[in-house]
Each structure stands twice: as C-alpha cells, then as structure tokens.
CSV table of C-alpha atoms in Angstrom, one decimal:
chain,number,residue,atom,x,y,z
A,1,UNK,CA,0.0,0.3,0.1
A,2,UNK,CA,1.4,3.6,-1.2
A,3,UNK,CA,0.2,6.7,-0.7
A,4,UNK,CA,0.0,9.5,-3.4
A,5,UNK,CA,1.7,12.7,-2.3
A,6,UNK,CA,0.2,15.4,-4.8
A,7,UNK,CA,2.6,17.2,-5.4
A,8,UNK,CA,1.7,21.1,-4.2
A,9,UNK,CA,2.6,25.2,-4.3
A,10,UNK,CA,2.5,25.3,-0.8
A,11,UNK,CA,1.1,26.2,2.1
A,12,UNK,CA,-2.7,27.4,1.7
A,13,UNK,CA,-3.8,29.8,4.0
A,14,UNK,CA,-6.9,31.5,3.4
A,15,UNK,CA,-9.7,30.4,4.2
A,16,UNK,CA,-12.1,29.4,2.3
A,17,UNK,CA,-15.5,30.2,3.3
A,18,UNK,CA,-17.0,26.8,1.0
A,19,UNK,CA,-19.2,24.5,3.1
A,20,UNK,CA,-18.3,20.8,2.8
A,21,UNK,CA,-14.8,21.0,2.7
A,22,UNK,CA,-13.0,17.6,1.8
A,23,UNK,CA,-9.5,17.3,4.1
A,24,UNK,CA,-5.9,17.1,3.0
A,25,UNK,CA,-5.9,13.3,4.6
A,26,UNK,CA,-8.7,12.5,2.6
A,27,UNK,CA,-8.1,8.8,1.5
A,28,UNK,CA,-9.2,6.7,-2.0
A,29,UNK,CA,-7.7,3.3,-2.3
A,30,UNK,CA,-6.8,2.2,-5.6
A,31,UNK,CA,-8.6,-1.0,-5.3
A,32,UNK,CA,-11.3,-2.0,-3.5
A,33,UNK,CA,-10.8,-4.9,-2.8
A,34,UNK,CA,-8.3,-7.0,-1.8
A,35,UNK,CA,-4.1,-5.4,-1.5
A,36,UNK,CA,-6.0,-1.6,-1.9
A,37,UNK,CA,-3.2,-0.6,-4.1
A,38,UNK,CA,-2.4,2.8,-4.0
A,39,UNK,CA,-3.8,5.7,-2.2
A,40,UNK,CA,-5.1,9.0,-3.8
A,41,UNK,CA,-5.3,12.4,-2.5
A,42,UNK,CA,-9.2,12.7,-2.3
A,43,UNK,CA,-10.0,15.3,-4.4
A,44,UNK,CA,-13.4,18.6,-3.6
A,45,UNK,CA,-13.4,21.6,-2.2
A,46,UNK,CA,-10.6,23.1,0.7
A,47,UNK,CA,-11.1,25.2,3.9
A,48,UNK,CA,-7.8,26.7,3.0
A,49,UNK,CA,-6.8,28.4,-0.4
A,50,UNK,CA,-3.3,28.7,-1.8
A,51,UNK,CA,-4.6,31.6,-4.0
A,52,UNK,CA,-6.8,35.1,-3.8
A,53,UNK,CA,-9.5,34.5,-6.1
A,54,UNK,CA,-9.8,38.0,-6.5
A,55,UNK,CA,-5.8,38.6,-7.0
A,56,UNK,CA,-6.2,35.0,-9.3
A,57,UNK,CA,-5.4,34.8,-13.1
A,58,UNK,CA,-6.8,31.4,-14.3
A,59,UNK,CA,-6.6,30.1,-18.0
A,60,UNK,CA,-7.4,26.9,-20.1
A,61,UNK,CA,-6.5,25.5,-23.4
A,62,UNK,CA,-8.1,21.9,-24.7
A,63,UNK,CA,-5.9,19.6,-26.9
A,64,UNK,CA,-6.0,16.4,-29.3
A,65,UNK,CA,-8.9,15.1,-31.0
A,66,UNK,CA,-12.1,16.2,-30.2
A,67,UNK,CA,-14.5,14.4,-27.8
A,68,UNK,CA,-18.1,15.0,-27.0
A,69,UNK,CA,-18.7,17.1,-23.7
A,70,UNK,CA,-15.3,19.8,-24.2
A,71,UNK,CA,-17.5,23.0,-24.6
A,72,UNK,CA,-19.2,21.6,-20.9
A,73,UNK,CA,-15.8,21.0,-19.3
A,74,UNK,CA,-14.7,25.0,-20.0
A,75,UNK,CA,-18.4,26.2,-19.3
A,76,UNK,CA,-18.0,24.1,-15.8
A,77,UNK,CA,-14.4,25.2,-15.0
A,78,UNK,CA,-15.4,29.3,-15.5
A,79,UNK,CA,-17.8,29.3,-14.0
A,80,UNK,CA,-16.9,27.8,-10.9
A,81,UNK,CA,-13.9,29.8,-10.5
A,82,UNK,CA,-16.4,33.3,-11.6
A,83,UNK,CA,-19.5,32.4,-9.4
A,84,UNK,CA,-17.8,29.5,-6.8
A,85,UNK,CA,-14.5,32.1,-6.2
A,86,UNK,CA,-14.7,35.0,-7.5
A,87,UNK,CA,-12.1,35.0,-9.8
A,88,UNK,CA,-12.3,37.4,-12.3
A,89,UNK,CA,-9.6,36.9,-14.7
A,90,UNK,CA,-10.1,34.1,-17.0
A,91,UNK,CA,-8.6,33.0,-20.2
A,92,UNK,CA,-8.9,31.1,-23.1
A,93,UNK,CA,-5.5,30.3,-24.9
A,94,UNK,CA,-7.2,29.0,-28.8
A,95,UNK,CA,-5.9,26.5,-30.7
A,96,UNK,CA,-4.2,24.1,-28.4
A,97,UNK,CA,-1.0,24.2,-26.9
A,98,UNK,CA,0.3,26.6,-29.9
A,99,UNK,CA,-2.0,29.3,-28.8
A,100,UNK,CA,0.7,28.5,-25.0
A,101,UNK,CA,2.9,29.9,-28.2
A,102,UNK,CA,2.6,34.0,-28.8
A,103,UNK,CA,4.7,33.0,-32.5
A,104,UNK,CA,1.3,31.6,-33.5
A,105,UNK,CA,-0.3,35.0,-33.6
A,106,UNK,CA,-3.7,33.8,-31.7
A,107,UNK,CA,-4.1,36.3,-28.6
A,108,UNK,CA,-5.8,34.2,-26.1
A,109,UNK,CA,-9.4,35.1,-25.1
A,110,UNK,CA,-10.9,36.4,-22.1
A,111,UNK,CA,-13.5,33.8,-20.8
A,112,UNK,CA,-16.8,35.5,-19.9
A,113,UNK,CA,-20.1,34.7,-19.3
A,114,UNK,CA,-21.9,36.1,-22.5
A,115,UNK,CA,-18.8,34.1,-24.0
A,116,UNK,CA,-19.7,30.5,-22.4
A,117,UNK,CA,-23.3,31.4,-22.6
A,118,UNK,CA,-25.3,28.4,-24.6
A,119,UNK,CA,-21.7,26.2,-25.8
A,120,UNK,CA,-22.8,23.6,-23.9
A,121,UNK,CA,-25.1,22.8,-26.2
A,122,UNK,CA,-22.5,22.2,-29.6
A,123,UNK,CA,-20.2,19.8,-30.1
A,124,UNK,CA,-16.5,20.5,-31.0
A,125,UNK,CA,-14.9,23.7,-28.6
A,126,UNK,CA,-14.9,26.9,-28.6
A,127,UNK,CA,-11.5,27.7,-28.1
A,128,UNK,CA,-10.3,25.2,-30.5
A,129,UNK,CA,-7.9,22.2,-30.7
A,130,UNK,CA,-5.0,20.9,-32.3
A,131,UNK,CA,-2.1,18.1,-32.1
A,132,UNK,CA,1.6,18.7,-31.4
A,133,UNK,CA,3.5,19.9,-29.1
A,134,UNK,CA,4.2,23.3,-28.7
A,135,UNK,CA,7.8,25.0,-26.7
A,136,UNK,CA,8.3,24.9,-23.3
A,137,UNK,CA,10.1,27.3,-22.6
A,138,UNK,CA,8.1,30.2,-24.6
A,139,UNK,CA,4.8,28.6,-23.1
A,140,UNK,CA,6.4,29.8,-19.7
A,141,UNK,CA,7.5,32.9,-20.1
A,142,UNK,CA,4.0,33.7,-22.3
A,143,UNK,CA,2.2,31.9,-18.9
A,144,UNK,CA,4.7,34.4,-16.4
A,145,UNK,CA,4.6,37.4,-18.9
A,146,UNK,CA,0.5,37.2,-18.7
A,147,UNK,CA,0.5,36.7,-15.6
A,148,UNK,CA,-1.3,33.4,-15.4
A,149,UNK,CA,-1.7,31.4,-11.6
A,150,UNK,CA,-3.4,28.9,-13.2
A,151,UNK,CA,-3.9,26.7,-16.3
A,152,UNK,CA,-6.3,23.8,-16.9
A,153,UNK,CA,-5.5,21.6,-19.1
A,154,UNK,CA,-8.6,19.0,-21.1
A,155,UNK,CA,-6.7,16.5,-23.3
A,156,UNK,CA,-5.2,13.1,-23.3
A,157,UNK,CA,-2.1,11.8,-22.6
A,158,UNK,CA,-0.2,13.5,-24.9
A,159,UNK,CA,-1.3,16.8,-23.3
A,160,UNK,CA,-1.3,15.6,-19.6
A,161,UNK,CA,2.2,14.8,-21.1
A,162,UNK,CA,2.7,18.9,-21.5
A,163,UNK,CA,0.9,19.6,-18.7
A,164,UNK,CA,3.5,17.9,-16.8
A,165,UNK,CA,6.8,19.8,-19.1
A,166,UNK,CA,5.0,23.3,-18.2
A,167,UNK,CA,4.5,22.5,-14.5
A,168,UNK,CA,7.6,21.4,-14.0
A,169,UNK,CA,9.3,24.3,-16.2
A,170,UNK,CA,7.4,26.5,-14.1
A,171,UNK,CA,8.3,24.8,-11.1
A,172,UNK,CA,12.3,24.8,-12.1
A,173,UNK,CA,12.0,29.2,-12.5
A,174,UNK,CA,10.3,29.2,-9.7
A,175,UNK,CA,7.4,30.7,-11.2
A,176,UNK,CA,4.1,29.4,-8.4
A,177,UNK,CA,2.0,28.0,-11.8
A,178,UNK,CA,-0.5,25.3,-10.5
A,179,UNK,CA,-1.1,23.2,-14.1
A,180,UNK,CA,-4.3,20.8,-13.4
A,181,UNK,CA,-5.5,18.5,-16.0
A,182,UNK,CA,-9.0,17.5,-17.0
A,183,UNK,CA,-8.8,14.3,-18.3
A,184,UNK,CA,-10.0,14.2,-22.3
A,185,UNK,CA,-10.6,10.5,-24.3
A,186,UNK,CA,-13.6,9.2,-26.4
A,187,UNK,CA,-11.7,6.0,-25.8
A,188,UNK,CA,-12.5,6.0,-22.5
A,189,UNK,CA,-8.5,4.5,-21.5
A,190,UNK,CA,-6.9,6.5,-19.0
A,191,UNK,CA,-5.8,4.9,-16.3
A,192,UNK,CA,-7.2,5.3,-12.4
A,193,UNK,CA,-10.1,7.2,-14.3
A,194,UNK,CA,-13.3,4.7,-14.1
A,195,UNK,CA,-15.3,6.1,-16.4
A,196,UNK,CA,-14.3,9.2,-19.3
A,197,UNK,CA,-16.7,12.5,-20.1
A,198,UNK,CA,-18.1,11.8,-23.9
A,199,UNK,CA,-17.7,8.2,-23.4
A,200,UNK,CA,-21.1,7.5,-22.9
A,201,UNK,CA,-22.2,9.5,-25.5
A,202,UNK,CA,-20.4,8.1,-28.5
A,203,UNK,CA,-21.8,4.8,-26.8
A,204,UNK,CA,-24.5,5.7,-28.1
A,205,UNK,CA,-24.1,7.6,-30.7
A,206,UNK,CA,-22.5,4.6,-31.9
A,207,UNK,CA,-25.6,2.6,-30.7
A,208,UNK,CA,-27.4,4.5,-33.7
A,209,UNK,CA,-24.7,3.5,-36.6
A,210,UNK,CA,-25.4,0.1,-35.5
A,211,UNK,CA,-29.4,0.0,-35.1
A,212,UNK,CA,-28.6,1.8,-39.1
A,213,UNK,CA,-25.8,-1.1,-39.8
A,214,UNK,CA,-28.6,-3.9,-38.4
A,215,UNK,CA,-31.4,-2.8,-41.3
A,216,UNK,CA,-29.2,-2.3,-43.8
A,217,UNK,CA,-27.5,-5.7,-43.1
A,218,UNK,CA,-31.0,-7.3,-42.4
A,219,UNK,CA,-32.9,-5.9,-45.0
A,220,UNK,CA,-30.7,-7.1,-48.2
A,221,UNK,CA,-30.3,-10.9,-48.3
A,222,UNK,CA,-26.2,-11.6,-48.2
A,223,UNK,CA,-26.4,-8.4,-46.2
A,224,UNK,CA,-23.0,-7.6,-44.1
A,225,UNK,CA,-22.6,-4.4,-42.4
A,226,UNK,CA,-19.2,-3.4,-41.1
A,227,UNK,CA,-18.7,-1.0,-38.7
A,228,UNK,CA,-15.6,0.8,-38.1
A,229,UNK,CA,-15.4,2.6,-34.3
A,230,UNK,CA,-12.9,5.0,-32.5
A,231,UNK,CA,-10.6,3.1,-30.3
A,232,UNK,CA,-6.8,3.5,-30.7
A,233,UNK,CA,-5.7,1.1,-28.0
A,234,UNK,CA,-8.6,0.2,-26.0
A,235,UNK,CA,-12.1,-1.4,-26.8
A,236,UNK,CA,-14.3,0.3,-24.6
A,237,UNK,CA,-16.6,2.0,-27.6
A,238,UNK,CA,-16.6,-0.8,-29.4
A,239,UNK,CA,-17.2,-3.6,-26.4
A,240,UNK,CA,-20.3,-1.3,-24.9
A,241,UNK,CA,-22.0,-0.5,-28.1
A,242,UNK,CA,-22.5,-4.0,-28.8
A,243,UNK,CA,-23.6,-4.7,-25.8
A,244,UNK,CA,-26.0,-2.4,-25.4
A,245,UNK,CA,-27.4,-2.6,-29.7
A,246,UNK,CA,-27.7,-6.4,-29.0
A,247,UNK,CA,-27.6,-6.8,-33.0
A,248,UNK,CA,-24.2,-7.1,-33.0
A,249,UNK,CA,-23.1,-10.7,-34.5
A,250,UNK,CA,-18.5,-9.9,-34.4
A,251,UNK,CA,-17.5,-7.7,-32.3
A,252,UNK,CA,-13.2,-7.0,-33.0
A,253,UNK,CA,-11.3,-4.8,-29.8
A,254,UNK,CA,-7.5,-4.5,-30.1
A,255,UNK,CA,-6.9,-6.2,-26.5
A,256,UNK,CA,-7.9,-9.9,-28.4
A,257,UNK,CA,-6.0,-10.9,-31.3
A,258,UNK,CA,-8.0,-12.3,-33.9
A,259,UNK,CA,-6.5,-15.5,-37.1
A,260,UNK,CA,-8.1,-14.1,-40.0
A,261,UNK,CA,-8.7,-17.5,-41.2
A,262,UNK,CA,-11.1,-18.3,-38.1
A,263,UNK,CA,-12.9,-14.9,-38.0
A,264,UNK,CA,-14.1,-15.7,-42.1
A,265,UNK,CA,-14.9,-19.0,-41.0
A,266,UNK,CA,-17.4,-17.9,-38.8
A,267,UNK,CA,-18.3,-15.0,-40.4
A,268,UNK,CA,-19.2,-18.1,-43.0
A,269,UNK,CA,-21.5,-19.8,-41.1
A,270,UNK,CA,-23.5,-16.7,-40.0
A,271,UNK,CA,-24.3,-16.0,-43.4
A,272,UNK,CA,-25.5,-19.7,-44.4
A,273,UNK,CA,-27.8,-20.1,-41.2
A,274,UNK,CA,-29.2,-16.6,-41.1
A,275,UNK,CA,-28.0,-14.4,-44.7
A,276,UNK,CA,-26.6,-11.3,-43.0
A,277,UNK,CA,-24.8,-9.7,-40.1
A,278,UNK,CA,-23.4,-6.5,-38.1
A,279,UNK,CA,-19.3,-6.9,-37.5
A,280,UNK,CA,-18.1,-4.2,-35.0
A,281,UNK,CA,-14.4,-3.4,-35.2
A,282,UNK,CA,-12.3,-0.9,-33.1
A,283,UNK,CA,-9.3,1.1,-35.1
A,284,UNK,CA,-7.1,-0.1,-33.4
A,285,UNK,CA,-7.8,-4.1,-33.8
A,286,UNK,CA,-6.1,-6.6,-36.0
A,287,UNK,CA,-3.5,-4.3,-36.7
A,288,UNK,CA,-1.3,-7.7,-36.2
A,289,UNK,CA,-2.4,-8.4,-40.0
A,290,UNK,CA,-1.9,-5.1,-41.8
A,291,UNK,CA,1.8,-3.7,-42.0
A,292,UNK,CA,2.7,-0.6,-40.1
A,293,UNK,CA,5.1,1.8,-40.9
A,294,UNK,CA,6.8,2.4,-37.1
A,295,UNK,CA,8.0,5.6,-38.6
A,296,UNK,CA,4.3,7.0,-40.0
A,297,UNK,CA,3.4,9.1,-36.6
A,298,UNK,CA,0.9,11.7,-36.0
A,299,UNK,CA,1.7,15.5,-35.0
A,300,UNK,CA,1.4,13.6,-30.9
A,301,UNK,CA,3.5,11.2,-31.8
A,302,UNK,CA,0.9,8.6,-32.5
A,303,UNK,CA,1.1,5.6,-34.5
A,304,UNK,CA,-0.7,6.2,-37.6
A,305,UNK,CA,-2.9,2.8,-37.9
A,306,UNK,CA,-2.9,0.5,-40.8
A,307,UNK,CA,-7.2,1.3,-41.6
A,308,UNK,CA,-7.8,-2.4,-40.9
A,309,UNK,CA,-12.2,-1.7,-41.9
A,310,UNK,CA,-10.6,-1.4,-45.6
A,311,UNK,CA,-8.5,-4.1,-45.0
A,312,UNK,CA,-11.6,-6.6,-43.8
A,313,UNK,CA,-14.7,-5.3,-46.7
A,314,UNK,CA,-11.7,-6.5,-49.1
A,315,UNK,CA,-11.0,-8.9,-47.3
A,316,UNK,CA,-14.6,-10.3,-47.0
A,317,UNK,CA,-15.6,-9.4,-50.1
A,318,UNK,CA,-12.5,-12.2,-52.1
A,319,UNK,CA,-13.5,-15.0,-49.4
A,320,UNK,CA,-17.3,-15.2,-50.3
A,321,UNK,CA,-17.1,-14.4,-54.1
A,322,UNK,CA,-14.6,-17.9,-53.6
A,323,UNK,CA,-16.6,-19.0,-52.0
A,324,UNK,CA,-19.3,-18.1,-54.8
A,325,UNK,CA,-21.9,-16.9,-52.3
A,326,UNK,CA,-23.6,-13.8,-53.3
A,327,UNK,CA,-23.2,-10.8,-50.4
A,328,UNK,CA,-23.8,-7.4,-50.4
A,329,UNK,CA,-21.3,-5.0,-48.2
A,330,UNK,CA,-22.3,-2.1,-46.7
A,331,UNK,CA,-19.5,0.0,-44.9
A,332,UNK,CA,-19.6,2.3,-41.9
A,333,UNK,CA,-16.9,4.8,-40.8
A,334,UNK,CA,-19.0,7.3,-38.6
A,335,UNK,CA,-16.2,8.3,-36.2
A,336,UNK,CA,-15.9,12.1,-36.4
A,337,UNK,CA,-19.5,12.2,-36.7
A,338,UNK,CA,-19.2,9.9,-32.9
A,339,UNK,CA,-16.6,12.6,-31.9
A,340,UNK,CA,-18.6,15.5,-33.1
A,341,UNK,CA,-21.8,15.0,-31.2
A,342,UNK,CA,-22.6,17.8,-28.2
A,343,UNK,CA,-22.4,15.4,-24.4
A,344,UNK,CA,-25.7,13.5,-23.3
A,345,UNK,CA,-27.0,14.4,-19.8
A,346,UNK,CA,-24.9,11.9,-18.0
A,347,UNK,CA,-22.0,13.0,-19.3
A,348,UNK,CA,-22.5,16.7,-18.6
A,349,UNK,CA,-23.3,15.7,-15.2
A,350,UNK,CA,-19.6,14.3,-15.8
A,351,UNK,CA,-18.4,16.8,-17.3
A,352,UNK,CA,-19.6,19.6,-14.7
A,353,UNK,CA,-18.1,17.4,-12.6
A,354,UNK,CA,-14.5,16.8,-13.4
A,355,UNK,CA,-14.9,20.6,-13.7
A,356,UNK,CA,-15.9,21.8,-10.5
A,357,UNK,CA,-13.2,19.8,-8.9
A,358,UNK,CA,-10.1,20.1,-11.0
A,359,UNK,CA,-10.8,24.3,-10.0
A,360,UNK,CA,-10.7,23.1,-6.1
A,361,UNK,CA,-7.7,21.2,-6.2
A,362,UNK,CA,-5.9,24.2,-8.5
A,363,UNK,CA,-7.2,26.6,-6.1
A,364,UNK,CA,-6.0,24.9,-3.0
A,365,UNK,CA,-2.4,25.3,-4.4
A,366,UNK,CA,-2.3,21.5,-6.1
A,367,UNK,CA,-0.4,21.7,-8.8
A,368,UNK,CA,0.8,18.9,-11.3
A,369,UNK,CA,-1.8,16.8,-11.3
A,370,UNK,CA,-5.0,15.5,-13.2
A,371,UNK,CA,-8.6,14.7,-11.6
A,372,UNK,CA,-8.9,10.6,-11.9
A,373,UNK,CA,-11.9,8.9,-10.9
A,374,UNK,CA,-12.7,5.8,-9.2
A,375,UNK,CA,-15.3,4.0,-7.0
A,376,UNK,CA,-17.0,6.9,-8.0
A,377,UNK,CA,-14.6,9.6,-6.0
A,378,UNK,CA,-12.4,11.6,-7.4
A,379,UNK,CA,-9.0,11.7,-6.6
A,380,UNK,CA,-5.5,14.3,-7.7
A,381,UNK,CA,-3.2,11.6,-9.5
A,382,UNK,CA,0.4,13.0,-10.3
A,383,UNK,CA,0.6,13.6,-14.3
A,384,UNK,CA,3.8,11.4,-13.8
A,385,UNK,CA,1.8,8.4,-12.2
A,386,UNK,CA,-0.4,8.3,-16.1
A,387,UNK,CA,3.2,7.0,-17.2
A,388,UNK,CA,2.5,3.0,-17.7
A,389,UNK,CA,-0.9,3.2,-16.4
A,390,UNK,CA,-3.0,2.6,-19.5
A,391,UNK,CA,-6.6,1.2,-19.0
A,392,UNK,CA,-7.6,-1.7,-21.8
A,393,UNK,CA,-10.7,-4.0,-21.8
A,394,UNK,CA,-8.9,-7.3,-20.3
A,395,UNK,CA,-10.4,-10.3,-21.9
A,396,UNK,CA,-11.1,-11.8,-18.5
A,397,UNK,CA,-13.4,-9.8,-17.6
A,398,UNK,CA,-17.5,-8.9,-17.1
A,399,UNK,CA,-16.6,-6.3,-20.2
A,400,UNK,CA,-15.6,-8.8,-23.2
A,401,UNK,CA,-17.7,-11.7,-21.0
A,402,UNK,CA,-21.0,-9.5,-22.2
A,403,UNK,CA,-19.7,-8.4,-25.2
A,404,UNK,CA,-19.3,-13.0,-25.9
A,405,UNK,CA,-22.4,-13.5,-24.8
A,406,UNK,CA,-24.4,-10.5,-26.3
A,407,UNK,CA,-23.1,-11.9,-30.3
A,408,UNK,CA,-22.5,-15.3,-29.3
A,409,UNK,CA,-18.6,-15.7,-31.3
A,410,UNK,CA,-16.0,-18.0,-30.9
A,411,UNK,CA,-13.3,-16.9,-27.9
A,412,UNK,CA,-11.1,-16.3,-29.4
A,413,UNK,CA,-11.0,-16.6,-33.5
A,414,UNK,CA,-7.9,-18.5,-33.4
C-alpha cells in the first residue's frame, strides 16, 4: 500500500469560506477488494486556499481530438472560478497548445459569462484544438508574462505529458503556477479514471449507427454491415456499443487478436444460417494483420494505424466471391460523427464534476495533477503516474464476457 503525494505550490493560508470541504488527509484506495493498492488524495473543495481569488488569473486550453463534452468542461471551469470563487480574470488559449506560443499570432480570449452562454449545447470546443507539442520555455514565458497563476489542460495522455513539462519548467523557475489536468479521451482508456467524459455519448451515438447498419444488413439477402468505431488501443466503445445494441454478431477489439481465416469461417457459417450479419470493429483491432510503418506518426506522436475497416471489407468480399456466395457489403465509418456530438445528460453531469474538482484543486495550490475518478470518488492523480498505467479491456473481465454472450462469437477466433 502506497500513499500518493500530491504536488503542491506550498502552504494554503486563505480561508475559503466554503461548506462541506474535504481534508487533505482523506484518501481513496485504488482497489476496493483485496490489496487496496495506491491511496490517492480525495478531490474536492478545501477549507484553505493557496490563491487569493481576487488576485488570481486562470487560463484554459483544450488539446487533441474532439470529444463530446469539451464545451461543458470549459463552461463549468469558468463558472466555478467566476461564481464559486470570485475569480474574474479567466482566459482561453485558442488552437490547443500552439496558442500558448505568442508566435502563433492568436491571442487568448477573455472568458466571460456571455462567452460561454449556450456552448454546452454545441459539439467541439469553442477554444479550438490541435495536436502536437509546443516549445515549453516559450509557453512558460508567455504564461508568466500574462500573470497566469492557474492553467487547466483538457486533453489526453499527450496533453497531460505536455502539462507535466509546463509544471516542471515553471517549478524550475520558481514561478507559482498551478497546472491541473482534466482527462479527455473518447476511448475511455486513461488510467485511474473509471469513466471519462464523452464516452457514454460516444457509445450512444455508435449504437445509432449500429442500428442503421442492422437495418441495412437484414433488409438485403446476403447483407453484411461492417462498422468501424473509434478505439486505437482500447475497445471500450466497441464493447459498450455491442452490448447496448444487442444486434452485433461479431465484435473485434485491439486487446483480443484474431485469426482472419477463423473470423471469415465463422462469418460464413453465420451467413449460411441467417443470411445477414453486423460486424463492429475498433480502429486499432487486427493491426497485426496489416503492414504498419512505425515511422509514420501523427502530430501527437501516435503511430498511424493501418485501416482495418477497408482491409476487412476487402477480405470479406474476396472470401465470399471465392466461395461463390453472393453478399452485399455496407461499410460505415462514423468516427467524426461520434466524436463531434454534444454531450448527453450523463456526460454533461460528469463534465461538470470533473471541471469543478479541477478548480477546487487549483485554488488550493495543487499542481502537476490530473483529476481522476475511482469508485465514484474524484481523486488527485500526479500527472507523472499516468505513464505506464493505460486502461484496457481485460479479455477475462465482465466487459468482454458480456460481448461474447451478446454476439455468440467464438472466443478466440483461432
């Protein structure tokens, strides 16, 4: 059992005047059964603040790919700062981390109640986003020049690695900058976060597409509908949408390798029996079947995946042509449709809670942390701890057993 130490700017001496505060001694275990694992500091409002709200200047940046709920997070961060603490100077850096470099030529925008009015009903991010790093020294120079005391970084693993670099650089210079991350990934694959915002909305939207795919497949003799869903390294969206839909016959995810021949054989049996099939495949599944070039990476440094959707479509058509079995393929790739939706009610609530706990942490002087969520309790997770703690679908877990029971597919395809 190890107690995680939450980085802090120093002693907090200003009375917050808030009710129902949380003690720094309150701990949340990593596991609730057996060995408790690591113990994390509980998130929430503190009795003592590090920053004087009337003198505080805060900033928000959103980075990486889109995800339902980004505007909700921006709005709730601002409202907790503005109405909850009385911080009136809040800025939004535009265009992702690039906006922290003054050379980009896009000045930050001052956030006001009018600026965030109604943005939670819109998909995307009102501040804009991008992938890729920023010159850390110039970014910190810019933050110091503008008198920024708090920086909220809304993004995934790459974003939070950048946040850690900014925190470390500011600390090295002796500048009291609170850097607090709000974890964002539509794939639901961040360590120490049981459910990321936007995930439930993504599953809900994916189910709508699967419903359409099922209609297409069953309305045509020999109909096969193939739907490619998001999930580079984790199949949570595919697994969740499969179980929620109940109309998927085959689900393929990155965590469970499969034999192409065995999969095609099972699909052929299904078509001879039912004459239609729906297949859901995560974008990162079956990469071992493709020839990926390790030198090809996106601006965030992620390996560019091979297109498993087009590959499977071609192999399915080839297989049934060789067997002289007529099929009609319908291919769906709703990735941008799924991630650009506004957050649903459940995710809207989650966005609000992540954002407000981030503000509580920052005002209390916590820094170099990401807001986590374990056992329905929000926690402070040192950013450095995220490295090497990716979350994946466990093939021996209830997640995957539910998928197998829903689809009836072999486990594994070998």
